[in-house]
Amino acid sequence: MADFKIDDTVDITDVVCPTTFVKVKIALEELEEGEILSVKMNDGEPVQNVPRSIKEEGHQILKLIDNEDGTYNLIVKKVGD
């Protein structure tokens, strides 16, 4: 993750859909435009749904990192307010 300056991190590995995206959306709302959020999430439904929902909100997905332990880190850049 050294490619990006992470401004905030949210861990949604203990949360189930649809609350996963709600937590990410709230974290993004607290950031300034252009700041970067790292989202730690479980494989499966979160990996399928959270990135799609973030794109629909207009934010930019920079990278999805497989931690090879059943979790992923999604790197998101906040776009607009």
JSON list of N, CA and C in Angstrom, two decimals:
[
{"chain": "A", "resi": 1, "resn": "MET", "atom": "N", "xyz": [0.82, -1.20, 0.00]},
{"chain": "A", "resi": 1, "resn": "MET", "atom": "CA", "xyz": [0.00, 0.00, 0.00]},
{"chain": "A", "resi": 1, "resn": "MET", "atom": "C", "xyz": [0.85, 1.26, 0.00]},
{"chain": "A", "resi": 2, "resn": "ALA", "atom": "N", "xyz": [2.12, 1.10, -0.19]},
{"chain": "A", "resi": 2, "resn": "ALA", "atom": "CA", "xyz": [3.02, 2.24, -0.17]},
{"chain": "A", "resi": 2, "resn": "ALA", "atom": "C", "xyz": [2.82, 3.15, -1.39]},
{"chain": "A", "resi": 3, "resn": "ASP", "atom": "N", "xyz": [2.04, 2.68, -2.38]},
{"chain": "A", "resi": 3, "resn": "ASP", "atom": "CA", "xyz": [1.80, 3.48, -3.58]},
{"chain": "A", "resi": 3, "resn": "ASP", "atom": "C", "xyz": [0.95, 4.71, -3.29]},
{"chain": "A", "resi": 4, "resn": "PHE", "atom": "N", "xyz": [0.20, 4.66, -2.20]},
{"chain": "A", "resi": 4, "resn": "PHE", "atom": "CA", "xyz": [-0.76, 5.72, -1.91]},
{"chain": "A", "resi": 4, "resn": "PHE", "atom": "C", "xyz": [-0.56, 6.25, -0.49]},
{"chain": "A", "resi": 5, "resn": "LYS", "atom": "N", "xyz": [-0.87, 7.54, -0.31]},
{"chain": "A", "resi": 5, "resn": "LYS", "atom": "CA", "xyz": [-0.90, 8.11, 1.04]},
{"chain": "A", "resi": 5, "resn": "LYS", "atom": "C", "xyz": [-2.32, 7.91, 1.56]},
{"chain": "A", "resi": 6, "resn": "ILE", "atom": "N", "xyz": [-2.48, 6.99, 2.49]},
{"chain": "A", "resi": 6, "resn": "ILE", "atom": "CA", "xyz": [-3.79, 6.67, 3.03]},
{"chain": "A", "resi": 6, "resn": "ILE", "atom": "C", "xyz": [-4.16, 7.73, 4.07]},
{"chain": "A", "resi": 7, "resn": "ASP", "atom": "N", "xyz": [-5.31, 8.37, 3.87]},
{"chain": "A", "resi": 7, "resn": "ASP", "atom": "CA", "xyz": [-5.76, 9.41, 4.80]},
{"chain": "A", "resi": 7, "resn": "ASP", "atom": "C", "xyz": [-6.62, 8.86, 5.93]},
{"chain": "A", "resi": 8, "resn": "ASP", "atom": "N", "xyz": [-7.32, 7.75, 5.67]},
{"chain": "A", "resi": 8, "resn": "ASP", "atom": "CA", "xyz": [-8.16, 7.14, 6.69]},
{"chain": "A", "resi": 8, "resn": "ASP", "atom": "C", "xyz": [-8.35, 5.67, 6.35]},
{"chain": "A", "resi": 9, "resn": "THR", "atom": "N", "xyz": [-8.71, 4.89, 7.35]},
{"chain": "A", "resi": 9, "resn": "THR", "atom": "CA", "xyz": [-8.92, 3.46, 7.18]},
{"chain": "A", "resi": 9, "resn": "THR", "atom": "C", "xyz": [-10.21, 3.07, 7.88]},
{"chain": "A", "resi": 10, "resn": "VAL", "atom": "N", "xyz": [-10.96, 2.16, 7.25]},
{"chain": "A", "resi": 10, "resn": "VAL", "atom": "CA", "xyz": [-12.16, 1.63, 7.88]},
{"chain": "A", "resi": 10, "resn": "VAL", "atom": "C", "xyz": [-12.12, 0.10, 7.71]},
{"chain": "A", "resi": 11, "resn": "ASP", "atom": "N", "xyz": [-12.45, -0.59, 8.78]},
{"chain": "A", "resi": 11, "resn": "ASP", "atom": "CA", "xyz": [-12.45, -2.05, 8.79]},
{"chain": "A", "resi": 11, "resn": "ASP", "atom": "C", "xyz": [-13.90, -2.52, 8.88]},
{"chain": "A", "resi": 12, "resn": "ILE", "atom": "N", "xyz": [-14.37, -3.18, 7.81]},
{"chain": "A", "resi": 12, "resn": "ILE", "atom": "CA", "xyz": [-15.76, -3.66, 7.79]},
{"chain": "A", "resi": 12, "resn": "ILE", "atom": "C", "xyz": [-15.82, -5.18, 7.80]},
{"chain": "A", "resi": 13, "resn": "THR", "atom": "N", "xyz": [-14.75, -5.81, 8.29]},
{"chain": "A", "resi": 13, "resn": "THR", "atom": "CA", "xyz": [-14.72, -7.28, 8.29]},
{"chain": "A", "resi": 13, "resn": "THR", "atom": "C", "xyz": [-15.71, -7.88, 9.28]},
{"chain": "A", "resi": 14, "resn": "ASP", "atom": "N", "xyz": [-16.17, -7.09, 10.25]},
{"chain": "A", "resi": 14, "resn": "ASP", "atom": "CA", "xyz": [-17.12, -7.61, 11.25]},
{"chain": "A", "resi": 14, "resn": "ASP", "atom": "C", "xyz": [-18.55, -7.13, 10.98]},
{"chain": "A", "resi": 15, "resn": "VAL", "atom": "N", "xyz": [-18.80, -6.63, 9.77]},
{"chain": "A", "resi": 15, "resn": "VAL", "atom": "CA", "xyz": [-20.09, -6.06, 9.43]},
{"chain": "A", "resi": 15, "resn": "VAL", "atom": "C", "xyz": [-20.69, -6.82, 8.25]},
{"chain": "A", "resi": 16, "resn": "VAL", "atom": "N", "xyz": [-22.02, -6.92, 8.19]},
{"chain": "A", "resi": 16, "resn": "VAL", "atom": "CA", "xyz": [-22.67, -7.60, 7.07]},
{"chain": "A", "resi": 16, "resn": "VAL", "atom": "C", "xyz": [-23.39, -6.59, 6.18]},
{"chain": "A", "resi": 17, "resn": "CYS", "atom": "N", "xyz": [-23.59, -6.96, 4.91]},
{"chain": "A", "resi": 17, "resn": "CYS", "atom": "CA", "xyz": [-24.31, -6.12, 3.97]},
{"chain": "A", "resi": 17, "resn": "CYS", "atom": "C", "xyz": [-25.74, -5.94, 4.45]},
{"chain": "A", "resi": 18, "resn": "PRO", "atom": "N", "xyz": [-26.38, -4.79, 4.24]},
{"chain": "A", "resi": 18, "resn": "PRO", "atom": "CA", "xyz": [-25.88, -3.62, 3.52]},
{"chain": "A", "resi": 18, "resn": "PRO", "atom": "C", "xyz": [-25.11, -2.63, 4.40]},
{"chain": "A", "resi": 19, "resn": "THR", "atom": "N", "xyz": [-24.92, -2.97, 5.66]},
{"chain": "A", "resi": 19, "resn": "THR", "atom": "CA", "xyz": [-24.22, -2.05, 6.57]},
{"chain": "A", "resi": 19, "resn": "THR", "atom": "C", "xyz": [-22.78, -1.81, 6.13]},
{"chain": "A", "resi": 20, "resn": "THR", "atom": "N", "xyz": [-22.19, -2.77, 5.39]},
{"chain": "A", "resi": 20, "resn": "THR", "atom": "CA", "xyz": [-20.81, -2.60, 4.93]},
{"chain": "A", "resi": 20, "resn": "THR", "atom": "C", "xyz": [-20.66, -1.31, 4.14]},
{"chain": "A", "resi": 21, "resn": "PHE", "atom": "N", "xyz": [-21.52, -1.11, 3.15]},
{"chain": "A", "resi": 21, "resn": "PHE", "atom": "CA", "xyz": [-21.41, 0.09, 2.32]},
{"chain": "A", "resi": 21, "resn": "PHE", "atom": "C", "xyz": [-21.74, 1.34, 3.12]},
{"chain": "A", "resi": 22, "resn": "VAL", "atom": "N", "xyz": [-22.69, 1.25, 4.03]},
{"chain": "A", "resi": 22, "resn": "VAL", "atom": "CA", "xyz": [-23.07, 2.42, 4.85]},
{"chain": "A", "resi": 22, "resn": "VAL", "atom": "C", "xyz": [-21.87, 2.92, 5.63]},
{"chain": "A", "resi": 23, "resn": "LYS", "atom": "N", "xyz": [-21.11, 2.00, 6.24]},
{"chain": "A", "resi": 23, "resn": "LYS", "atom": "CA", "xyz": [-19.91, 2.40, 7.01]},
{"chain": "A", "resi": 23, "resn": "LYS", "atom": "C", "xyz": [-18.87, 3.05, 6.10]},
{"chain": "A", "resi": 24, "resn": "VAL", "atom": "N", "xyz": [-18.70, 2.50, 4.89]},
{"chain": "A", "resi": 24, "resn": "VAL", "atom": "CA", "xyz": [-17.74, 3.07, 3.94]},
{"chain": "A", "resi": 24, "resn": "VAL", "atom": "C", "xyz": [-18.21, 4.45, 3.48]},
{"chain": "A", "resi": 25, "resn": "LYS", "atom": "N", "xyz": [-19.49, 4.59, 3.20]},
{"chain": "A", "resi": 25, "resn": "LYS", "atom": "CA", "xyz": [-20.03, 5.88, 2.75]},
{"chain": "A", "resi": 25, "resn": "LYS", "atom": "C", "xyz": [-19.83, 6.95, 3.82]},
{"chain": "A", "resi": 26, "resn": "ILE", "atom": "N", "xyz": [-20.08, 6.62, 5.07]},
{"chain": "A", "resi": 26, "resn": "ILE", "atom": "CA", "xyz": [-19.88, 7.57, 6.16]},
{"chain": "A", "resi": 26, "resn": "ILE", "atom": "C", "xyz": [-18.41, 7.97, 6.27]},
{"chain": "A", "resi": 27, "resn": "ALA", "atom": "N", "xyz": [-17.52, 7.00, 6.16]},
{"chain": "A", "resi": 27, "resn": "ALA", "atom": "CA", "xyz": [-16.08, 7.29, 6.22]},
{"chain": "A", "resi": 27, "resn": "ALA", "atom": "C", "xyz": [-15.67, 8.21, 5.07]},
{"chain": "A", "resi": 28, "resn": "LEU", "atom": "N", "xyz": [-16.21, 7.97, 3.88]},
{"chain": "A", "resi": 28, "resn": "LEU", "atom": "CA", "xyz": [-15.88, 8.83, 2.73]},
{"chain": "A", "resi": 28, "resn": "LEU", "atom": "C", "xyz": [-16.42, 10.25, 2.93]},
{"chain": "A", "resi": 29, "resn": "GLU", "atom": "N", "xyz": [-17.59, 10.37, 3.53]},
{"chain": "A", "resi": 29, "resn": "GLU", "atom": "CA", "xyz": [-18.17, 11.70, 3.75]},
{"chain": "A", "resi": 29, "resn": "GLU", "atom": "C", "xyz": [-17.30, 12.54, 4.68]},
{"chain": "A", "resi": 30, "resn": "GLU", "atom": "N", "xyz": [-16.54, 11.90, 5.55]},
{"chain": "A", "resi": 30, "resn": "GLU", "atom": "CA", "xyz": [-15.69, 12.63, 6.49]},
{"chain": "A", "resi": 30, "resn": "GLU", "atom": "C", "xyz": [-14.37, 13.08, 5.87]},
{"chain": "A", "resi": 31, "resn": "LEU", "atom": "N", "xyz": [-14.07, 12.59, 4.67]},
{"chain": "A", "resi": 31, "resn": "LEU", "atom": "CA", "xyz": [-12.82, 12.95, 4.00]},
{"chain": "A", "resi": 31, "resn": "LEU", "atom": "C", "xyz": [-13.03, 14.18, 3.13]},
{"chain": "A", "resi": 32, "resn": "GLU", "atom": "N", "xyz": [-11.91, 14.84, 2.81]},
{"chain": "A", "resi": 32, "resn": "GLU", "atom": "CA", "xyz": [-11.93, 15.94, 1.85]},
{"chain": "A", "resi": 32, "resn": "GLU", "atom": "C", "xyz": [-11.76, 15.35, 0.45]},
{"chain": "A", "resi": 33, "resn": "GLU", "atom": "N", "xyz": [-12.20, 16.10, -0.55]},
{"chain": "A", "resi": 33, "resn": "GLU", "atom": "CA", "xyz": [-12.04, 15.66, -1.93]},
{"chain": "A", "resi": 33, "resn": "GLU", "atom": "C", "xyz": [-10.57, 15.38, -2.22]},
{"chain": "A", "resi": 34, "resn": "GLY", "atom": "N", "xyz": [-10.29, 14.25, -2.87]},
{"chain": "A", "resi": 34, "resn": "GLY", "atom": "CA", "xyz": [-8.93, 13.87, -3.23]},
{"chain": "A", "resi": 34, "resn": "GLY", "atom": "C", "xyz": [-8.23, 13.02, -2.18]},
{"chain": "A", "resi": 35, "resn": "GLU", "atom": "N", "xyz": [-8.79, 12.93, -0.98]},
{"chain": "A", "resi": 35, "resn": "GLU", "atom": "CA", "xyz": [-8.18, 12.09, 0.05]},
{"chain": "A", "resi": 35, "resn": "GLU", "atom": "C", "xyz": [-8.47, 10.61, -0.23]},
{"chain": "A", "resi": 36, "resn": "ILE", "atom": "N", "xyz": [-7.66, 9.74, 0.38]},
{"chain": "A", "resi": 36, "resn": "ILE", "atom": "CA", "xyz": [-7.72, 8.32, 0.07]},
{"chain": "A", "resi": 36, "resn": "ILE", "atom": "C", "xyz": [-8.11, 7.52, 1.30]},
{"chain": "A", "resi": 37, "resn": "LEU", "atom": "N", "xyz": [-9.07, 6.61, 1.09]},
{"chain": "A", "resi": 37, "resn": "LEU", "atom": "CA", "xyz": [-9.58, 5.74, 2.14]},
{"chain": "A", "resi": 37, "resn": "LEU", "atom": "C", "xyz": [-9.19, 4.30, 1.83]},
{"chain": "A", "resi": 38, "resn": "SER", "atom": "N", "xyz": [-8.71, 3.59, 2.84]},
{"chain": "A", "resi": 38, "resn": "SER", "atom": "CA", "xyz": [-8.45, 2.16, 2.73]},
{"chain": "A", "resi": 38, "resn": "SER", "atom": "C", "xyz": [-9.56, 1.42, 3.46]},
{"chain": "A", "resi": 39, "resn": "VAL", "atom": "N", "xyz": [-10.19, 0.48, 2.77]},
{"chain": "A", "resi": 39, "resn": "VAL", "atom": "CA", "xyz": [-11.30, -0.27, 3.34]},
{"chain": "A", "resi": 39, "resn": "VAL", "atom": "C", "xyz": [-10.88, -1.74, 3.44]},
{"chain": "A", "resi": 40, "resn": "LYS", "atom": "N", "xyz": [-10.84, -2.26, 4.67]},
{"chain": "A", "resi": 40, "resn": "LYS", "atom": "CA", "xyz": [-10.54, -3.68, 4.86]},
{"chain": "A", "resi": 40, "resn": "LYS", "atom": "C", "xyz": [-11.87, -4.42, 4.92]},
{"chain": "A", "resi": 41, "resn": "MET", "atom": "N", "xyz": [-12.03, -5.44, 4.05]},
{"chain": "A", "resi": 41, "resn": "MET", "atom": "CA", "xyz": [-13.29, -6.16, 4.00]},
{"chain": "A", "resi": 41, "resn": "MET", "atom": "C", "xyz": [-13.07, -7.63, 3.70]},
{"chain": "A", "resi": 42, "resn": "ASN", "atom": "N", "xyz": [-14.09, -8.41, 3.99]},
{"chain": "A", "resi": 42, "resn": "ASN", "atom": "CA", "xyz": [-14.04, -9.85, 3.74]},
{"chain": "A", "resi": 42, "resn": "ASN", "atom": "C", "xyz": [-14.27, -10.15, 2.27]},
{"chain": "A", "resi": 43, "resn": "ASP", "atom": "N", "xyz": [-13.83, -11.34, 1.86]},
{"chain": "A", "resi": 43, "resn": "ASP", "atom": "CA", "xyz": [-14.11, -11.85, 0.53]},
{"chain": "A", "resi": 43, "resn": "ASP", "atom": "C", "xyz": [-15.61, -12.12, 0.42]},
{"chain": "A", "resi": 44, "resn": "GLY", "atom": "N", "xyz": [-16.09, -12.28, -0.80]},
{"chain": "A", "resi": 44, "resn": "GLY", "atom": "CA", "xyz": [-17.51, -12.61, -1.00]},
{"chain": "A", "resi": 44, "resn": "GLY", "atom": "C", "xyz": [-18.34, -11.39, -1.30]},
{"chain": "A", "resi": 45, "resn": "GLU", "atom": "N", "xyz": [-19.48, -11.30, -0.62]},
{"chain": "A", "resi": 45, "resn": "GLU", "atom": "CA", "xyz": [-20.44, -10.24, -0.91]},
{"chain": "A", "resi": 45, "resn": "GLU", "atom": "C", "xyz": [-19.85, -8.83, -0.79]},
{"chain": "A", "resi": 46, "resn": "PRO", "atom": "N", "xyz": [-19.08, -8.51, 0.26]},
{"chain": "A", "resi": 46, "resn": "PRO", "atom": "CA", "xyz": [-18.50, -7.15, 0.32]},
{"chain": "A", "resi": 46, "resn": "PRO", "atom": "C", "xyz": [-17.62, -6.82, -0.88]},
{"chain": "A", "resi": 47, "resn": "VAL", "atom": "N", "xyz": [-16.78, -7.76, -1.31]},
{"chain": "A", "resi": 47, "resn": "VAL", "atom": "CA", "xyz": [-15.88, -7.51, -2.44]},
{"chain": "A", "resi": 47, "resn": "VAL", "atom": "C", "xyz": [-16.68, -7.31, -3.73]},
{"chain": "A", "resi": 48, "resn": "GLN", "atom": "N", "xyz": [-17.82, -8.00, -3.84]},
{"chain": "A", "resi": 48, "resn": "GLN", "atom": "CA", "xyz": [-18.66, -7.85, -5.03]},
{"chain": "A", "resi": 48, "resn": "GLN", "atom": "C", "xyz": [-19.44, -6.55, -5.01]},
{"chain": "A", "resi": 49, "resn": "ASN", "atom": "N", "xyz": [-19.97, -6.17, -3.85]},
{"chain": "A", "resi": 49, "resn": "ASN", "atom": "CA", "xyz": [-20.92, -5.07, -3.79]},
{"chain": "A", "resi": 49, "resn": "ASN", "atom": "C", "xyz": [-20.33, -3.71, -3.42]},
{"chain": "A", "resi": 50, "resn": "VAL", "atom": "N", "xyz": [-19.39, -3.67, -2.50]},
{"chain": "A", "resi": 50, "resn": "VAL", "atom": "CA", "xyz": [-18.88, -2.37, -2.02]},
{"chain": "A", "resi": 50, "resn": "VAL", "atom": "C", "xyz": [-18.18, -1.59, -3.14]},
{"chain": "A", "resi": 51, "resn": "PRO", "atom": "N", "xyz": [-17.26, -2.19, -3.91]},
{"chain": "A", "resi": 51, "resn": "PRO", "atom": "CA", "xyz": [-16.62, -1.40, -4.99]},
{"chain": "A", "resi": 51, "resn": "PRO", "atom": "C", "xyz": [-17.64, -0.87, -6.01]},
{"chain": "A", "resi": 52, "resn": "ARG", "atom": "N", "xyz": [-18.62, -1.68, -6.36]},
{"chain": "A", "resi": 52, "resn": "ARG", "atom": "CA", "xyz": [-19.65, -1.25, -7.32]},
{"chain": "A", "resi": 52, "resn": "ARG", "atom": "C", "xyz": [-20.42, -0.06, -6.76]},
{"chain": "A", "resi": 53, "resn": "SER", "atom": "N", "xyz": [-20.81, -0.14, -5.50]},
{"chain": "A", "resi": 53, "resn": "SER", "atom": "CA", "xyz": [-21.56, 0.95, -4.88]},
{"chain": "A", "resi": 53, "resn": "SER", "atom": "C", "xyz": [-20.73, 2.23, -4.79]},
{"chain": "A", "resi": 54, "resn": "ILE", "atom": "N", "xyz": [-19.44, 2.07, -4.49]},
{"chain": "A", "resi": 54, "resn": "ILE", "atom": "CA", "xyz": [-18.55, 3.25, -4.41]},
{"chain": "A", "resi": 54, "resn": "ILE", "atom": "C", "xyz": [-18.45, 3.92, -5.78]},
{"chain": "A", "resi": 55, "resn": "LYS", "atom": "N", "xyz": [-18.31, 3.12, -6.84]},
{"chain": "A", "resi": 55, "resn": "LYS", "atom": "CA", "xyz": [-18.25, 3.68, -8.20]},
{"chain": "A", "resi": 55, "resn": "LYS", "atom": "C", "xyz": [-19.55, 4.41, -8.53]},
{"chain": "A", "resi": 56, "resn": "GLU", "atom": "N", "xyz": [-20.69, 3.82, -8.14]},
{"chain": "A", "resi": 56, "resn": "GLU", "atom": "CA", "xyz": [-21.99, 4.44, -8.41]},
{"chain": "A", "resi": 56, "resn": "GLU", "atom": "C", "xyz": [-22.11, 5.79, -7.69]},
{"chain": "A", "resi": 57, "resn": "GLU", "atom": "N", "xyz": [-21.42, 5.94, -6.57]},
{"chain": "A", "resi": 57, "resn": "GLU", "atom": "CA", "xyz": [-21.40, 7.21, -5.83]},
{"chain": "A", "resi": 57, "resn": "GLU", "atom": "C", "xyz": [-20.47, 8.23, -6.50]},
{"chain": "A", "resi": 58, "resn": "GLY", "atom": "N", "xyz": [-19.67, 7.77, -7.48]},
{"chain": "A", "resi": 58, "resn": "GLY", "atom": "CA", "xyz": [-18.80, 8.68, -8.21]},
{"chain": "A", "resi": 58, "resn": "GLY", "atom": "C", "xyz": [-17.36, 8.72, -7.74]},
{"chain": "A", "resi": 59, "resn": "HIS", "atom": "N", "xyz": [-17.01, 7.87, -6.78]},
{"chain": "A", "resi": 59, "resn": "HIS", "atom": "CA", "xyz": [-15.64, 7.85, -6.28]},
{"chain": "A", "resi": 59, "resn": "HIS", "atom": "C", "xyz": [-14.77, 6.95, -7.14]},
{"chain": "A", "resi": 60, "resn": "GLN", "atom": "N", "xyz": [-13.47, 7.06, -6.98]},
{"chain": "A", "resi": 60, "resn": "GLN", "atom": "CA", "xyz": [-12.52, 6.34, -7.83]},
{"chain": "A", "resi": 60, "resn": "GLN", "atom": "C", "xyz": [-11.88, 5.19, -7.07]},
{"chain": "A", "resi": 61, "resn": "ILE", "atom": "N", "xyz": [-11.99, 3.98, -7.64]},
{"chain": "A", "resi": 61, "resn": "ILE", "atom": "CA", "xyz": [-11.33, 2.81, -7.08]},
{"chain": "A", "resi": 61, "resn": "ILE", "atom": "C", "xyz": [-9.89, 2.82, -7.60]},
{"chain": "A", "resi": 62, "resn": "LEU", "atom": "N", "xyz": [-8.92, 2.89, -6.70]},
{"chain": "A", "resi": 62, "resn": "LEU", "atom": "CA", "xyz": [-7.52, 2.92, -7.11]},
{"chain": "A", "resi": 62, "resn": "LEU", "atom": "C", "xyz": [-6.92, 1.52, -7.17]},
{"chain": "A", "resi": 63, "resn": "LYS", "atom": "N", "xyz": [-7.31, 0.67, -6.21]},
{"chain": "A", "resi": 63, "resn": "LYS", "atom": "CA", "xyz": [-6.69, -0.66, -6.16]},
{"chain": "A", "resi": 63, "resn": "LYS", "atom": "C", "xyz": [-7.50, -1.56, -5.23]},
{"chain": "A", "resi": 64, "resn": "LEU", "atom": "N", "xyz": [-7.53, -2.85, -5.58]},
{"chain": "A", "resi": 64, "resn": "LEU", "atom": "CA", "xyz": [-8.09, -3.87, -4.71]},
{"chain": "A", "resi": 64, "resn": "LEU", "atom": "C", "xyz": [-6.97, -4.85, -4.42]},
{"chain": "A", "resi": 65, "resn": "ILE", "atom": "N", "xyz": [-6.61, -4.96, -3.15]},
{"chain": "A", "resi": 65, "resn": "ILE", "atom": "CA", "xyz": [-5.46, -5.78, -2.74]},
{"chain": "A", "resi": 65, "resn": "ILE", "atom": "C", "xyz": [-5.96, -7.03, -2.02]},
{"chain": "A", "resi": 66, "resn": "ASP", "atom": "N", "xyz": [-5.56, -8.19, -2.54]},
{"chain": "A", "resi": 66, "resn": "ASP", "atom": "CA", "xyz": [-5.90, -9.47, -1.90]},
{"chain": "A", "resi": 66, "resn": "ASP", "atom": "C", "xyz": [-4.87, -9.73, -0.80]},
{"chain": "A", "resi": 67, "resn": "ASN", "atom": "N", "xyz": [-5.32, -9.75, 0.45]},
{"chain": "A", "resi": 67, "resn": "ASN", "atom": "CA", "xyz": [-4.41, -9.99, 1.57]},
{"chain": "A", "resi": 67, "resn": "ASN", "atom": "C", "xyz": [-4.09, -11.47, 1.77]},
{"chain": "A", "resi": 68, "resn": "GLU", "atom": "N", "xyz": [-4.73, -12.31, 0.95]},
{"chain": "A", "resi": 68, "resn": "GLU", "atom": "CA", "xyz": [-4.50, -13.76, 0.96]},
{"chain": "A", "resi": 68, "resn": "GLU", "atom": "C", "xyz": [-4.82, -14.40, 2.31]},
{"chain": "A", "resi": 69, "resn": "ASP", "atom": "N", "xyz": [-5.74, -13.78, 3.05]},
{"chain": "A", "resi": 69, "resn": "ASP", "atom": "CA", "xyz": [-6.20, -14.36, 4.32]},
{"chain": "A", "resi": 69, "resn": "ASP", "atom": "C", "xyz": [-7.72, -14.30, 4.40]},
{"chain": "A", "resi": 70, "resn": "GLY", "atom": "N", "xyz": [-8.36, -14.16, 3.23]},
{"chain": "A", "resi": 70, "resn": "GLY", "atom": "CA", "xyz": [-9.81, -14.05, 3.18]},
{"chain": "A", "resi": 70, "resn": "GLY", "atom": "C", "xyz": [-10.30, -12.62, 3.28]},
{"chain": "A", "resi": 71, "resn": "THR", "atom": "N", "xyz": [-9.36, -11.66, 3.35]},
{"chain": "A", "resi": 71, "resn": "THR", "atom": "CA", "xyz": [-9.73, -10.25, 3.38]},
{"chain": "A", "resi": 71, "resn": "THR", "atom": "C", "xyz": [-9.07, -9.50, 2.22]},
{"chain": "A", "resi": 72, "resn": "TYR", "atom": "N", "xyz": [-9.62, -8.34, 1.95]},
{"chain": "A", "resi": 72, "resn": "TYR", "atom": "CA", "xyz": [-9.11, -7.47, 0.89]},
{"chain": "A", "resi": 72, "resn": "TYR", "atom": "C", "xyz": [-8.99, -6.05, 1.44]},
{"chain": "A", "resi": 73, "resn": "ASN", "atom": "N", "xyz": [-8.10, -5.27, 0.85]},
{"chain": "A", "resi": 73, "resn": "ASN", "atom": "CA", "xyz": [-8.04, -3.84, 1.11]},
{"chain": "A", "resi": 73, "resn": "ASN", "atom": "C", "xyz": [-8.42, -3.14, -0.19]},
{"chain": "A", "resi": 74, "resn": "LEU", "atom": "N", "xyz": [-9.44, -2.32, -0.10]},
{"chain": "A", "resi": 74, "resn": "LEU", "atom": "CA", "xyz": [-9.90, -1.53, -1.24]},
{"chain": "A", "resi": 74, "resn": "LEU", "atom": "C", "xyz": [-9.41, -0.11, -1.03]},
{"chain": "A", "resi": 75, "resn": "ILE", "atom": "N", "xyz": [-8.69, 0.43, -2.00]},
{"chain": "A", "resi": 75, "resn": "ILE", "atom": "CA", "xyz": [-8.15, 1.78, -1.92]},
{"chain": "A", "resi": 75, "resn": "ILE", "atom": "C", "xyz": [-9.03, 2.68, -2.78]},
{"chain": "A", "resi": 76, "resn": "VAL", "atom": "N", "xyz": [-9.64, 3.69, -2.13]},
{"chain": "A", "resi": 76, "resn": "VAL", "atom": "CA", "xyz": [-10.63, 4.54, -2.78]},
{"chain": "A", "resi": 76, "resn": "VAL", "atom": "C", "xyz": [-10.22, 6.01, -2.66]},
{"chain": "A", "resi": 77, "resn": "LYS", "atom": "N", "xyz": [-10.34, 6.73, -3.78]},
{"chain": "A", "resi": 77, "resn": "LYS", "atom": "CA", "xyz": [-10.09, 8.17, -3.77]},
{"chain": "A", "resi": 77, "resn": "LYS", "atom": "C", "xyz": [-11.43, 8.89, -3.79]},
{"chain": "A", "resi": 78, "resn": "LYS", "atom": "N", "xyz": [-11.62, 9.81, -2.84]},
{"chain": "A", "resi": 78, "resn": "LYS", "atom": "CA", "xyz": [-12.86, 10.57, -2.78]},
{"chain": "A", "resi": 78, "resn": "LYS", "atom": "C", "xyz": [-12.90, 11.58, -3.92]},
{"chain": "A", "resi": 79, "resn": "VAL", "atom": "N", "xyz": [-14.02, 11.57, -4.64]},
{"chain": "A", "resi": 79, "resn": "VAL", "atom": "CA", "xyz": [-14.22, 12.50, -5.74]},
{"chain": "A", "resi": 79, "resn": "VAL", "atom": "C", "xyz": [-15.44, 13.35, -5.44]},
{"chain": "A", "resi": 80, "resn": "GLY", "atom": "N", "xyz": [-15.27, 14.66, -5.47]},
{"chain": "A", "resi": 80, "resn": "GLY", "atom": "CA", "xyz": [-16.40, 15.57, -5.24]},
{"chain": "A", "resi": 80, "resn": "GLY", "atom": "C", "xyz": [-16.92, 15.53, -3.80]},
{"chain": "A", "resi": 81, "resn": "ASP", "atom": "N", "xyz": [-17.92, 16.35, -3.54]},
{"chain": "A", "resi": 81, "resn": "ASP", "atom": "CA", "xyz": [-18.52, 16.38, -2.20]},
{"chain": "A", "resi": 81, "resn": "ASP", "atom": "C", "xyz": [-20.00, 16.18, -2.26]}
]
